[in-house]
Coordinates of C-alpha atoms in Angstrom, one line a residue:
M1 CA 5.6 -73.3 2.0
P2 CA 2.8 -75.6 0.5
R3 CA 2.1 -75.2 -3.2
K4 CA -1.1 -73.8 -2.9
A5 CA 0.1 -71.2 -0.6
R6 CA 2.9 -70.2 -3.0
R7 CA 0.3 -69.8 -5.8
W8 CA -1.8 -67.3 -3.7
V9 CA 1.3 -65.3 -2.7
L10 CA 2.4 -65.2 -6.3
I11 CA -1.2 -64.1 -7.3
G12 CA -1.2 -61.6 -4.7
S13 CA 2.1 -60.0 -5.8
L14 CA 1.1 -59.9 -9.3
S15 CA -2.1 -58.4 -8.5
F16 CA -0.4 -55.7 -6.3
G17 CA 2.1 -55.0 -9.0
V18 CA -0.7 -54.6 -11.5
L19 CA -2.4 -52.2 -9.2
V20 CA 0.7 -50.2 -8.8
V21 CA 1.2 -49.9 -12.5
V22 CA -2.4 -48.9 -12.9
C23 CA -2.3 -46.5 -10.0
A24 CA 1.0 -45.0 -11.6
A25 CA -0.4 -44.6 -15.1
W26 CA -3.7 -43.1 -13.8
L27 CA -1.5 -40.6 -11.7
G28 CA 0.8 -40.1 -14.7
W29 CA -2.5 -39.4 -16.9
R30 CA -3.7 -36.9 -14.2
V31 CA -0.4 -35.2 -14.0
W32 CA -0.1 -34.9 -17.9
T33 CA -3.7 -33.5 -17.9
V34 CA -2.9 -31.0 -15.2
K35 CA 0.4 -30.2 -16.9
S36 CA -1.5 -29.4 -20.2
E37 CA -4.0 -27.3 -18.7
L38 CA -1.5 -25.3 -16.7
D39 CA 0.8 -24.8 -19.5
A40 CA -2.2 -23.1 -21.3
L41 CA -3.4 -21.2 -18.3
V42 CA -0.4 -19.5 -17.2
P43 CA -0.1 -17.3 -20.3
L44 CA -3.9 -16.8 -20.1
A45 CA -3.7 -15.4 -16.5
A46 CA -1.1 -13.1 -17.7
E47 CA -3.3 -11.7 -20.4
A48 CA -6.1 -11.2 -18.2
R49 CA -4.0 -8.5 -16.3
T50 CA -3.0 -7.1 -19.7
A51 CA -6.7 -6.9 -20.7
I52 CA -7.7 -5.0 -17.3
D53 CA -4.6 -2.7 -17.6
A54 CA -5.7 -2.0 -21.4
G55 CA -9.3 -1.5 -20.2
D56 CA -10.3 -4.1 -22.8
R57 CA -13.6 -5.5 -21.4
S58 CA -14.2 -7.6 -24.4
R59 CA -10.8 -9.5 -24.4
L60 CA -11.1 -9.9 -20.6
S61 CA -14.4 -11.7 -21.0
E62 CA -13.1 -13.9 -23.7
V63 CA -9.9 -14.8 -21.5
S64 CA -12.0 -15.4 -18.4
Q65 CA -14.1 -17.9 -20.1
A66 CA -11.1 -19.6 -21.5
M67 CA -9.7 -19.8 -18.2
S68 CA -12.5 -20.9 -16.5
A69 CA -12.8 -24.2 -18.6
G70 CA -9.2 -25.0 -18.3
A71 CA -8.8 -24.3 -14.8
E72 CA -11.8 -26.4 -13.8
R73 CA -10.4 -29.4 -15.7
A74 CA -6.9 -28.9 -14.1
A75 CA -8.4 -28.4 -10.4
T76 CA -10.6 -31.6 -10.8
A77 CA -7.6 -33.6 -12.1
A78 CA -5.3 -32.3 -9.1
G79 CA -8.1 -33.1 -6.7
D80 CA -8.2 -36.8 -7.4
P81 CA -7.9 -38.9 -4.2
L82 CA -5.1 -40.9 -5.7
W83 CA -3.1 -37.5 -6.2
R84 CA -3.6 -36.6 -2.6
L85 CA -2.1 -40.0 -1.6
A86 CA 0.9 -39.3 -3.9
E87 CA 1.6 -36.1 -2.2
A88 CA 3.0 -38.0 0.8
I89 CA 5.7 -39.5 -1.2
P90 CA 9.2 -38.2 -0.3
G91 CA 10.7 -35.9 -3.0
A92 CA 7.7 -35.9 -5.3
G93 CA 5.0 -34.9 -2.9
E94 CA 5.9 -31.3 -2.3
N95 CA 5.8 -30.8 -6.1
L96 CA 2.4 -32.5 -6.5
V97 CA 1.1 -30.2 -3.6
A98 CA 2.3 -27.1 -5.5
V99 CA 1.0 -28.1 -8.8
R100 CA -2.4 -28.9 -7.1
V101 CA -2.4 -25.6 -5.4
V102 CA -1.7 -23.7 -8.6
A103 CA -4.3 -25.5 -10.2
T104 CA -7.0 -24.9 -7.5
E105 CA -6.2 -21.1 -7.3
L106 CA -6.1 -20.5 -11.1
D107 CA -9.8 -22.0 -10.8
R108 CA -10.6 -19.6 -8.2
V109 CA -9.2 -16.7 -10.0
A110 CA -11.1 -17.7 -13.1
Q111 CA -14.3 -17.8 -10.9
A112 CA -13.6 -14.3 -9.5
A113 CA -13.0 -12.8 -12.9
P114 CA -16.7 -12.0 -13.5
G115 CA -16.2 -9.7 -10.3
V116 CA -13.6 -7.8 -12.1
L117 CA -15.7 -7.5 -15.4
E118 CA -18.7 -6.0 -12.9
I119 CA -16.3 -3.2 -11.8
T120 CA -15.3 -2.4 -15.2
E121 CA -18.8 -2.2 -16.6
S122 CA -19.9 -0.2 -13.3
L123 CA -17.1 2.4 -13.8
E124 CA -17.3 2.6 -17.6
D125 CA -21.1 2.7 -18.3
R126 CA -22.1 6.0 -17.0
A127 CA -23.7 9.2 -18.0
P128 CA -21.7 12.1 -19.5
G129 CA -20.3 14.3 -16.9
T130 CA -20.2 11.9 -14.1
L131 CA -17.4 9.9 -12.6
V132 CA -19.2 6.9 -12.0
D133 CA -23.0 5.4 -12.1
T134 CA -23.3 5.3 -8.3
A135 CA -26.4 3.1 -8.5
A136 CA -24.9 0.5 -10.7
L137 CA -21.7 0.5 -8.7
A138 CA -23.8 -0.1 -5.5
A139 CA -25.7 -3.0 -7.2
S140 CA -22.3 -4.6 -8.2
S141 CA -20.6 -4.2 -4.7
A142 CA -21.3 -7.8 -3.4
Q143 CA -20.0 -9.6 -6.6
I144 CA -16.8 -7.2 -6.6
T145 CA -16.4 -7.9 -3.0
D146 CA -16.4 -11.5 -3.4
S147 CA -14.0 -11.3 -6.1
A148 CA -11.5 -9.4 -4.2
R149 CA -11.7 -11.9 -1.2
S150 CA -11.0 -14.8 -3.9
F151 CA -8.1 -13.1 -5.1
A152 CA -6.6 -12.4 -1.6
R153 CA -7.1 -16.1 -0.6
S154 CA -5.3 -17.3 -3.8
A155 CA -2.4 -14.8 -3.2
E156 CA -2.0 -16.2 0.3
A157 CA -2.3 -19.9 -0.8
L158 CA 0.4 -19.2 -3.6
A159 CA 2.6 -17.2 -1.2
A160 CA 2.7 -20.2 1.4
L161 CA 4.5 -22.5 -1.2
D162 CA 8.2 -22.9 -0.8
V163 CA 9.4 -22.4 -4.3
D164 CA 13.2 -23.2 -3.3
A165 CA 12.0 -26.8 -2.6
L166 CA 10.6 -27.4 -5.8
I167 CA 11.8 -28.9 -9.1
S168 CA 12.6 -26.0 -11.9
P169 CA 9.5 -26.4 -13.9
V170 CA 7.2 -26.5 -11.3
A171 CA 8.9 -23.5 -9.4
R172 CA 8.9 -21.5 -12.5
G173 CA 5.0 -22.2 -12.8
V174 CA 4.3 -21.3 -9.3
S175 CA 6.4 -18.1 -9.6
Q176 CA 4.6 -17.0 -12.9
V177 CA 1.1 -17.5 -11.6
R178 CA 2.0 -16.0 -8.1
D179 CA 3.3 -12.8 -10.1
V180 CA -0.1 -12.5 -11.8
V181 CA -2.1 -13.0 -8.8
D182 CA -0.1 -10.7 -6.8
A183 CA -0.7 -7.9 -9.5
L184 CA -4.4 -8.6 -9.6
A185 CA -5.1 -9.0 -6.1
P186 CA -4.4 -5.4 -5.0
L187 CA -6.5 -4.1 -7.9
T188 CA -9.5 -6.1 -7.0
G189 CA -9.1 -5.1 -3.6
V190 CA -9.1 -1.4 -4.5
A191 CA -12.0 -2.2 -6.6
A192 CA -14.1 -3.7 -3.8
G193 CA -13.2 -0.6 -1.5
A194 CA -14.4 1.6 -4.2
A195 CA -17.5 -0.3 -4.7
D196 CA -18.2 -0.2 -0.9
I197 CA -17.4 3.4 -0.6
L198 CA -17.7 5.5 -3.9
P199 CA -21.7 5.2 -4.2
G200 CA -22.3 7.1 -1.0
A201 CA -19.1 9.3 -1.0
L202 CA -19.9 10.5 -4.5
G203 CA -23.5 11.6 -3.6
G204 CA -25.5 8.6 -4.6
E205 CA -27.8 9.1 -1.5
G206 CA -27.6 12.8 -1.2
V207 CA -25.1 15.8 -1.7
R208 CA -21.7 15.2 0.1
S209 CA -18.6 17.3 0.6
I210 CA -15.5 16.0 -0.2
L211 CA -12.0 17.9 1.0
L212 CA -9.0 17.3 -0.8
M213 CA -5.9 17.9 1.2
V214 CA -2.9 18.2 -0.7
Q215 CA 0.8 17.3 1.1
N216 CA 3.7 18.7 -0.2
P217 CA 6.5 16.0 0.7
A218 CA 9.2 18.4 0.1
E219 CA 8.4 19.3 3.7
L220 CA 8.1 16.1 5.4
R221 CA 5.3 15.2 7.8
T222 CA 4.3 11.7 9.0
G223 CA 1.6 11.2 6.5
G224 CA 3.8 12.6 3.8
G225 CA 4.4 16.3 3.8
I226 CA 2.9 19.6 5.0
S227 CA -0.8 20.2 4.1
G228 CA -0.7 23.5 2.4
S229 CA -3.5 23.5 -0.1
F230 CA -7.2 22.6 0.2
V231 CA -9.9 21.8 -2.4
E232 CA -13.5 21.3 -1.5
L233 CA -15.7 19.2 -3.9
Q234 CA -19.4 18.7 -3.9
A235 CA -20.5 15.3 -5.0
D236 CA -24.1 14.7 -6.3
G237 CA -25.2 11.7 -8.1
G238 CA -21.6 10.9 -9.2
R239 CA -20.9 14.3 -10.5
L240 CA -18.1 16.4 -8.9
T241 CA -18.0 20.2 -8.8
L242 CA -15.4 22.7 -7.3
A243 CA -16.8 24.4 -4.3
R244 CA -14.1 26.2 -2.6
Q245 CA -10.1 26.4 -2.5
A246 CA -7.8 27.6 0.4
D247 CA -4.2 27.5 1.1
S248 CA -2.4 27.5 4.5
S249 CA -2.1 31.2 4.5
E250 CA -5.8 31.5 5.1
F251 CA -5.6 29.6 8.5
P252 CA -4.7 31.3 11.8
R253 CA -1.8 30.0 13.9
L254 CA -3.2 29.1 17.3
T255 CA -1.8 29.0 20.7
T256 CA -3.8 25.9 21.7
P257 CA -5.0 23.0 19.4
I258 CA -8.0 23.5 17.4
V259 CA -9.1 20.0 18.7
E260 CA -7.9 17.8 21.8
V261 CA -4.8 15.9 21.1
P262 CA -3.7 13.0 23.1
A263 CA -0.6 13.4 25.2
T264 CA 1.1 10.6 23.7
T265 CA 0.9 12.3 20.3
T266 CA 2.2 15.5 21.9
A267 CA 5.0 13.6 23.4
L268 CA 6.2 12.0 20.2
Y269 CA 5.5 14.8 17.7
G270 CA 5.5 18.0 19.7
D271 CA 2.5 20.5 20.6
G272 CA 2.1 22.0 17.1
V273 CA 0.2 19.2 15.8
A274 CA -3.2 20.9 15.9
R275 CA -2.1 24.4 16.1
Y276 CA -0.8 24.8 12.7
V277 CA -2.8 23.6 9.6
Q278 CA 0.4 22.4 8.0
N279 CA 1.0 19.9 10.6
A280 CA -2.4 18.2 10.3
S281 CA -0.8 15.0 9.0
M282 CA 2.0 14.8 11.6
T283 CA 0.0 12.1 13.7
P284 CA 0.1 8.7 12.1
D285 CA -3.8 8.4 13.0
F286 CA -5.5 9.7 9.9
A287 CA -8.9 9.5 11.7
A288 CA -7.2 12.2 14.0
T289 CA -6.0 14.0 10.9
G290 CA -9.5 14.1 9.6
D291 CA -10.9 15.6 12.8
I292 CA -8.2 18.2 12.7
V293 CA -8.8 19.2 9.0
S294 CA -12.4 19.2 9.5
A295 CA -12.1 21.6 12.3
W296 CA -10.0 23.7 10.4
W297 CA -12.3 23.9 7.4
S298 CA -15.3 24.3 9.5
T299 CA -13.8 27.4 11.1
L300 CA -12.8 28.8 7.6
T301 CA -16.0 28.0 5.8
G302 CA -18.7 27.0 8.1
R303 CA -19.1 23.8 6.4
T304 CA -17.8 20.3 7.7
P305 CA -16.8 17.9 5.1
D306 CA -18.2 14.5 4.7
M307 CA -14.9 13.0 3.6
V308 CA -11.2 14.1 3.8
V309 CA -8.8 12.8 1.1
S310 CA -5.3 13.3 1.2
V311 CA -3.1 13.2 -1.8
D312 CA 0.4 14.4 -3.2
P313 CA 2.2 15.4 -6.4
Y314 CA 3.1 11.9 -6.9
T315 CA -0.8 11.1 -6.9
L316 CA -1.2 13.9 -9.5
Q317 CA 1.6 12.5 -11.5
A318 CA -0.2 9.2 -11.5
L319 CA -3.5 10.7 -12.4
L320 CA -1.9 12.8 -15.4
T321 CA -0.9 9.3 -17.0
V322 CA -4.6 8.8 -17.3
T323 CA -6.0 12.3 -18.0
G324 CA -3.2 13.4 -20.4
P325 CA -1.4 16.8 -20.1
V326 CA -3.6 19.8 -18.5
T327 CA -3.3 23.5 -19.0
L328 CA -2.5 25.9 -16.1
P329 CA -3.9 29.4 -16.1
S330 CA -0.2 30.6 -17.2
G331 CA -0.8 28.6 -20.1
A332 CA 2.0 25.9 -19.3
A333 CA 1.1 22.4 -19.8
L334 CA 1.5 20.2 -16.9
N335 CA 1.9 16.6 -17.8
A336 CA 3.1 13.2 -16.0
D337 CA 6.7 13.8 -17.0
N338 CA 7.3 17.4 -15.8
V339 CA 4.8 17.7 -12.8
L340 CA 7.2 16.8 -10.0
D341 CA 9.9 19.4 -11.2
T342 CA 7.2 21.8 -11.7
L343 CA 5.5 21.6 -8.1
L344 CA 8.4 20.2 -5.9
V345 CA 11.6 21.8 -7.3
Q346 CA 11.2 24.9 -9.6
P347 CA 8.9 26.8 -7.6
Y348 CA 11.0 27.2 -4.5
V349 CA 13.8 28.4 -6.5
S350 CA 12.2 31.0 -8.8
L351 CA 8.8 32.0 -7.3
A352 CA 7.6 34.0 -4.2
S353 CA 5.5 32.2 -1.5
D354 CA 2.2 33.5 -2.7
Q355 CA 3.1 32.4 -6.4
Q356 CA 4.1 28.9 -5.1
T357 CA 0.8 28.4 -3.4
E358 CA -1.1 29.7 -6.5
L359 CA 0.9 27.3 -8.7
F360 CA 0.0 24.3 -6.4
S361 CA -3.6 25.1 -6.2
A362 CA -3.9 25.7 -9.9
A363 CA -2.3 22.5 -10.6
V364 CA -4.6 20.4 -8.2
E365 CA -7.7 22.1 -9.6
A366 CA -6.8 21.3 -13.3
V367 CA -6.0 17.8 -12.6
F368 CA -9.2 17.0 -10.7
A369 CA -11.2 19.1 -12.9
R370 CA -10.3 16.6 -15.5
V371 CA -11.0 13.7 -13.5
A372 CA -14.4 14.8 -12.3
D373 CA -15.6 15.8 -15.7
G374 CA -16.3 12.4 -16.7
S375 CA -14.2 12.1 -19.7
V376 CA -11.4 9.7 -18.4
D377 CA -11.3 6.1 -18.1
A378 CA -12.6 5.6 -14.5
L379 CA -11.0 2.1 -14.4
G380 CA -7.7 3.7 -15.5
V381 CA -7.8 6.1 -12.6
L382 CA -8.2 3.1 -10.2
R383 CA -5.4 1.3 -11.9
A384 CA -3.1 4.5 -11.9
V385 CA -3.6 5.2 -8.0
E386 CA -2.7 1.7 -7.0
K387 CA 1.2 2.5 -6.5
P388 CA 0.7 6.0 -4.8
A389 CA -1.9 4.2 -2.7
A390 CA 0.4 1.4 -1.6
D391 CA 3.1 3.9 -0.9
G392 CA 0.9 5.7 1.5
R393 CA 0.5 8.9 -0.7
I394 CA -3.4 8.6 -0.5
S395 CA -5.3 8.6 2.7
V396 CA -8.9 8.8 3.5
W397 CA -11.1 9.6 6.5
S398 CA -14.9 9.5 6.5
A399 CA -17.3 11.3 8.9
H400 CA -19.7 8.6 8.2
D401 CA -19.2 5.7 10.7
D402 CA -20.1 2.8 8.4
E403 CA -17.6 4.1 5.7
Q404 CA -15.0 4.9 8.1
E405 CA -15.0 1.4 9.4
L406 CA -14.3 0.0 5.9
I407 CA -11.6 2.5 5.2
A408 CA -9.7 2.1 8.5
R409 CA -9.4 -1.7 7.7
S410 CA -7.6 -0.7 4.3
A411 CA -4.2 0.7 3.4
L412 CA -6.1 4.0 2.5
G413 CA -6.9 4.3 6.1
G414 CA -3.7 6.3 6.8
P415 CA -0.2 5.5 8.4
L416 CA -1.6 3.5 11.1
A417 CA -3.7 1.4 8.9
R418 CA -0.8 0.8 6.6
Q419 CA 1.2 -0.6 9.6
D420 CA -1.6 -2.7 10.5
A421 CA -2.0 -4.1 7.0
A422 CA 1.6 -5.0 6.8
G423 CA 1.3 -7.5 9.5
P424 CA 1.7 -8.1 13.3
G425 CA 5.6 -7.8 12.9
A426 CA 5.5 -4.3 11.1
F427 CA 7.4 -1.4 12.2
A428 CA 6.8 2.1 11.1
V429 CA 9.4 4.9 10.5
Y430 CA 7.9 8.4 10.4
F431 CA 9.9 11.4 9.3
N432 CA 8.9 15.1 10.4
D433 CA 10.8 18.1 8.9
A434 CA 12.4 20.4 11.6
T435 CA 14.1 22.7 9.0
G436 CA 11.0 24.9 8.0
G437 CA 12.1 24.6 4.3
K438 CA 11.7 22.3 1.3
M439 CA 14.9 20.2 1.8
A440 CA 13.4 16.8 1.6
G441 CA 14.4 16.5 -2.0
Y442 CA 18.1 16.4 -1.0
L443 CA 17.3 13.6 1.7
D444 CA 18.5 9.9 1.3
V445 CA 17.3 7.2 3.6
A446 CA 18.1 3.7 4.3
I447 CA 16.2 1.5 7.0
D448 CA 17.3 -1.9 8.1
S449 CA 16.4 -4.3 10.9
Q450 CA 18.7 -6.2 12.8
T451 CA 18.0 -9.1 15.4
V452 CA 20.5 -8.3 18.1
E453 CA 19.5 -10.9 20.7
C454 CA 17.0 -13.9 20.8
R455 CA 16.1 -13.9 24.6
A456 CA 15.0 -16.9 26.8
D457 CA 11.8 -15.0 27.9
G458 CA 10.3 -14.9 24.5
L459 CA 11.3 -11.4 23.7
T460 CA 13.8 -10.4 20.9
D461 CA 16.0 -7.3 20.9
V462 CA 15.4 -5.7 17.5
A463 CA 17.5 -2.8 16.2
L464 CA 15.9 -0.6 13.7
T465 CA 18.7 1.3 12.0
V466 CA 17.9 4.4 10.1
T467 CA 20.8 5.9 8.0
M468 CA 20.3 9.5 6.7
G469 CA 22.3 11.6 4.4
S470 CA 22.3 14.8 2.7
H471 CA 23.4 15.3 -1.0
A472 CA 22.5 18.9 -0.9
P473 CA 25.2 21.0 -2.9
A474 CA 27.8 22.8 -0.8
D475 CA 26.2 26.2 -1.8
V476 CA 22.9 25.2 -0.9
G477 CA 22.8 28.0 1.8
S478 CA 22.5 30.5 -1.4
L479 CA 19.0 29.2 -2.3
P480 CA 16.0 31.0 -1.4
F481 CA 14.3 30.9 2.2
S482 CA 11.6 28.7 1.1
V483 CA 14.2 26.0 0.3
T484 CA 16.4 26.3 3.3
G485 CA 14.1 27.7 6.0
G486 CA 16.6 30.4 6.7
G487 CA 18.0 28.9 9.9
M488 CA 14.6 30.2 11.8
F489 CA 14.1 27.0 13.6
G490 CA 17.5 26.2 14.9
V491 CA 18.7 24.3 12.0
G492 CA 22.0 25.8 10.1
I493 CA 21.1 27.4 6.7
G494 CA 21.6 24.4 4.2
D495 CA 21.3 21.8 6.9
I496 CA 18.4 19.3 7.2
G497 CA 16.7 18.9 10.4
T498 CA 14.5 15.7 10.9
N499 CA 12.5 14.3 13.8
V500 CA 12.4 10.6 13.4
T501 CA 9.7 8.4 15.0
V502 CA 9.9 4.6 15.0
T503 CA 6.7 2.6 16.1
A504 CA 7.1 -1.0 17.1
P505 CA 4.8 -3.9 16.8
R506 CA 2.1 -4.2 19.4
G507 CA 3.4 -5.9 22.8
S508 CA 6.9 -4.5 22.2
F509 CA 8.9 -2.4 24.8
V510 CA 11.0 0.5 24.1
G511 CA 15.0 0.2 24.4
E512 CA 17.6 2.6 24.1
V513 CA 18.2 5.0 21.1
I514 CA 21.6 5.6 19.8
V515 CA 22.4 8.6 17.5
K516 CA 25.8 9.1 15.9
G517 CA 27.1 6.3 18.1
E518 CA 25.9 7.6 21.5
R519 CA 22.8 7.1 23.7
Y520 CA 20.1 9.7 23.0
P521 CA 17.5 11.0 25.4
A522 CA 14.6 10.0 23.0
A523 CA 10.8 10.9 23.6
T524 CA 9.0 7.7 24.2
A525 CA 5.4 6.9 24.4
I526 CA 2.8 4.0 24.1
E527 CA 0.4 5.2 21.4
G528 CA -2.3 3.1 20.2
E529 CA -0.7 -0.1 22.0
R530 CA 2.6 0.6 20.1
A531 CA 5.7 1.6 21.8
A532 CA 7.4 4.3 19.9
S533 CA 10.6 6.5 20.2
T534 CA 11.4 10.0 18.7
A535 CA 14.9 11.4 18.0
R536 CA 16.2 14.2 16.2
V537 CA 19.1 14.5 13.6
N538 CA 20.6 17.3 11.6
L539 CA 22.6 16.8 8.4
S540 CA 24.9 19.3 6.8
P541 CA 25.6 18.8 3.0
S542 CA 27.4 15.5 2.3
E543 CA 26.8 14.4 6.1
V544 CA 25.6 10.9 6.8
N545 CA 24.2 10.0 10.1
T546 CA 22.6 7.0 11.8
L547 CA 19.9 6.5 14.4
E548 CA 19.5 3.1 16.1
F549 CA 16.1 2.4 17.7
H550 CA 16.0 -0.8 20.0
F551 CA 12.8 -2.5 20.8
L552 CA 12.0 -5.8 22.7
V553 CA 9.7 -7.6 20.4
P554 CA 7.6 -10.8 21.0
R555 CA 9.5 -13.5 19.4
D556 CA 6.9 -14.3 16.5
D557 CA 6.6 -10.9 15.6
A558 CA 10.5 -10.5 15.4
D559 CA 10.5 -13.4 12.9
S560 CA 8.0 -11.6 10.6
V561 CA 9.5 -8.0 10.6
R562 CA 8.0 -5.7 8.0
I563 CA 8.9 -2.0 7.5
V564 CA 6.5 0.9 6.4
H565 CA 7.5 4.4 6.2
T566 CA 6.5 8.0 5.2
P567 CA 6.5 8.3 1.8
L568 CA 9.7 10.2 0.6
M569 CA 10.7 12.0 -2.6
N570 CA 13.6 9.8 -2.8
A571 CA 12.9 5.9 -2.6
A572 CA 14.3 4.4 0.7
D573 CA 16.5 1.6 0.7
V574 CA 14.8 -1.1 3.1
S575 CA 16.3 -4.1 4.2
I576 CA 15.1 -6.9 6.9
D577 CA 17.2 -9.8 8.4
G578 CA 15.9 -13.3 9.0
G579 CA 15.0 -12.7 12.8
C580 CA 15.5 -15.5 15.4
A581 CA 14.2 -18.2 13.0
A582 CA 17.2 -17.5 10.7
T583 CA 19.9 -17.4 13.8
V584 CA 18.8 -20.0 16.2
S585 CA 17.1 -23.2 16.3
P586 CA 13.4 -23.3 17.2

């Protein structure tokens, strides 16, 4: 090679080397900048949630401002073009991607924080005696909704990161930020829903009627439990007043349904769905439940409610953590620690039927009167109901189409809406008591999904196994009729009879059902584009039985199975296998 050529090669090599060193130094500085900012931002993000939980608007504002400045610097550094090129480097690239995503999403969270402040201000700044300032909440709706969407996008972006592929410090940072955002996202979602719905529902544009339907999970129904107590509230300009109470004994038993019920619903849940008021939530379609309850209430009072809200004693327990103890007409104090035993256990052992109903109604009136008088932390109420809402213990229906459209797309829309919200691969397991007594406190449930066969035609045989056991004492038959059902409905005294319905993802096909090791002649139907099967099981004290429901499920859905179920008194043990993606190569 000529001398001149060698000189140019040497100069080129040196220049390239210098460029590499400069780029490495630049990237190193950027990485250090992002790391320094993230080290400060992660605890701030956690502190933001703490400030929200404490209702500390001042601290939340301070934290949000501090987060905003740091997050913007981190996101800018991680968005550098050289950083993006380095993300292609094997081994290091996935960690750089994760750091960039965390920086970007923390910046998004910081920008969304003012929307959280808007909801806190709208809920806290209200006139005495009002639950919320409906006009202020309506004016804040757009910003609150934008914040909720930002949090949802951040939660989705962080969930997509494969923590197992990252080095320990990066994985730990991702997990910490993910936990904070996952905790904040549902709250902002609830806040956005409240901002959309509450101004109108609470009488901001005229008097509204809200009917509370209190479900009793000691006797299970698809949506939670029998609907035995009803409280009508009148809402006007954010103020709530009690209009009327009623219990199930005031409604007649009909020989024909009070409203038309689809044949598929009758096939799966029996012909009593709209003939007995206690069965109003037996259908998973809460819009249908709303129609049924409205018809019952209209027949009883001549008034049709604008909204039906279903709650249960677990919801009352959550509210009592905010309201503090309330006093019942008997003089007894009801608090978050004793409410479940007071309402779901002791009455059926020591009180007559009419006394049980009177106690239940009094408890509901006392708790909601405290919530409605405007003396409690309104944001605290929203925080308190996060878990019961996520568990399916709160469902809402509105007679106003614009409100109902929003509600139906949320987890508050009832069992079907919860299944939709859980994703396209979601199964739902519904329990309906066949005992006629309050035995659900003795029921233990485990639910697991198993991939049986990954077929060549794109379908997967998925088995959903429901294992049910009774931990009722051997002498349970000595308990009152209201507990055992007295053997009135073909279930032995002390046994637990349950109809179990499993609803598969859309596009699935019903397979066989096996109960206690034998094929079972299950009732089947396609309801709302979903294949479903219903089977019956009886449990004696200490007995354990299994029900195995098979479905042919589209391959993609079988690889993303989720399970929702009727809210129970005892938490269900739920497990899901990995689907075809975990057992066969793509």
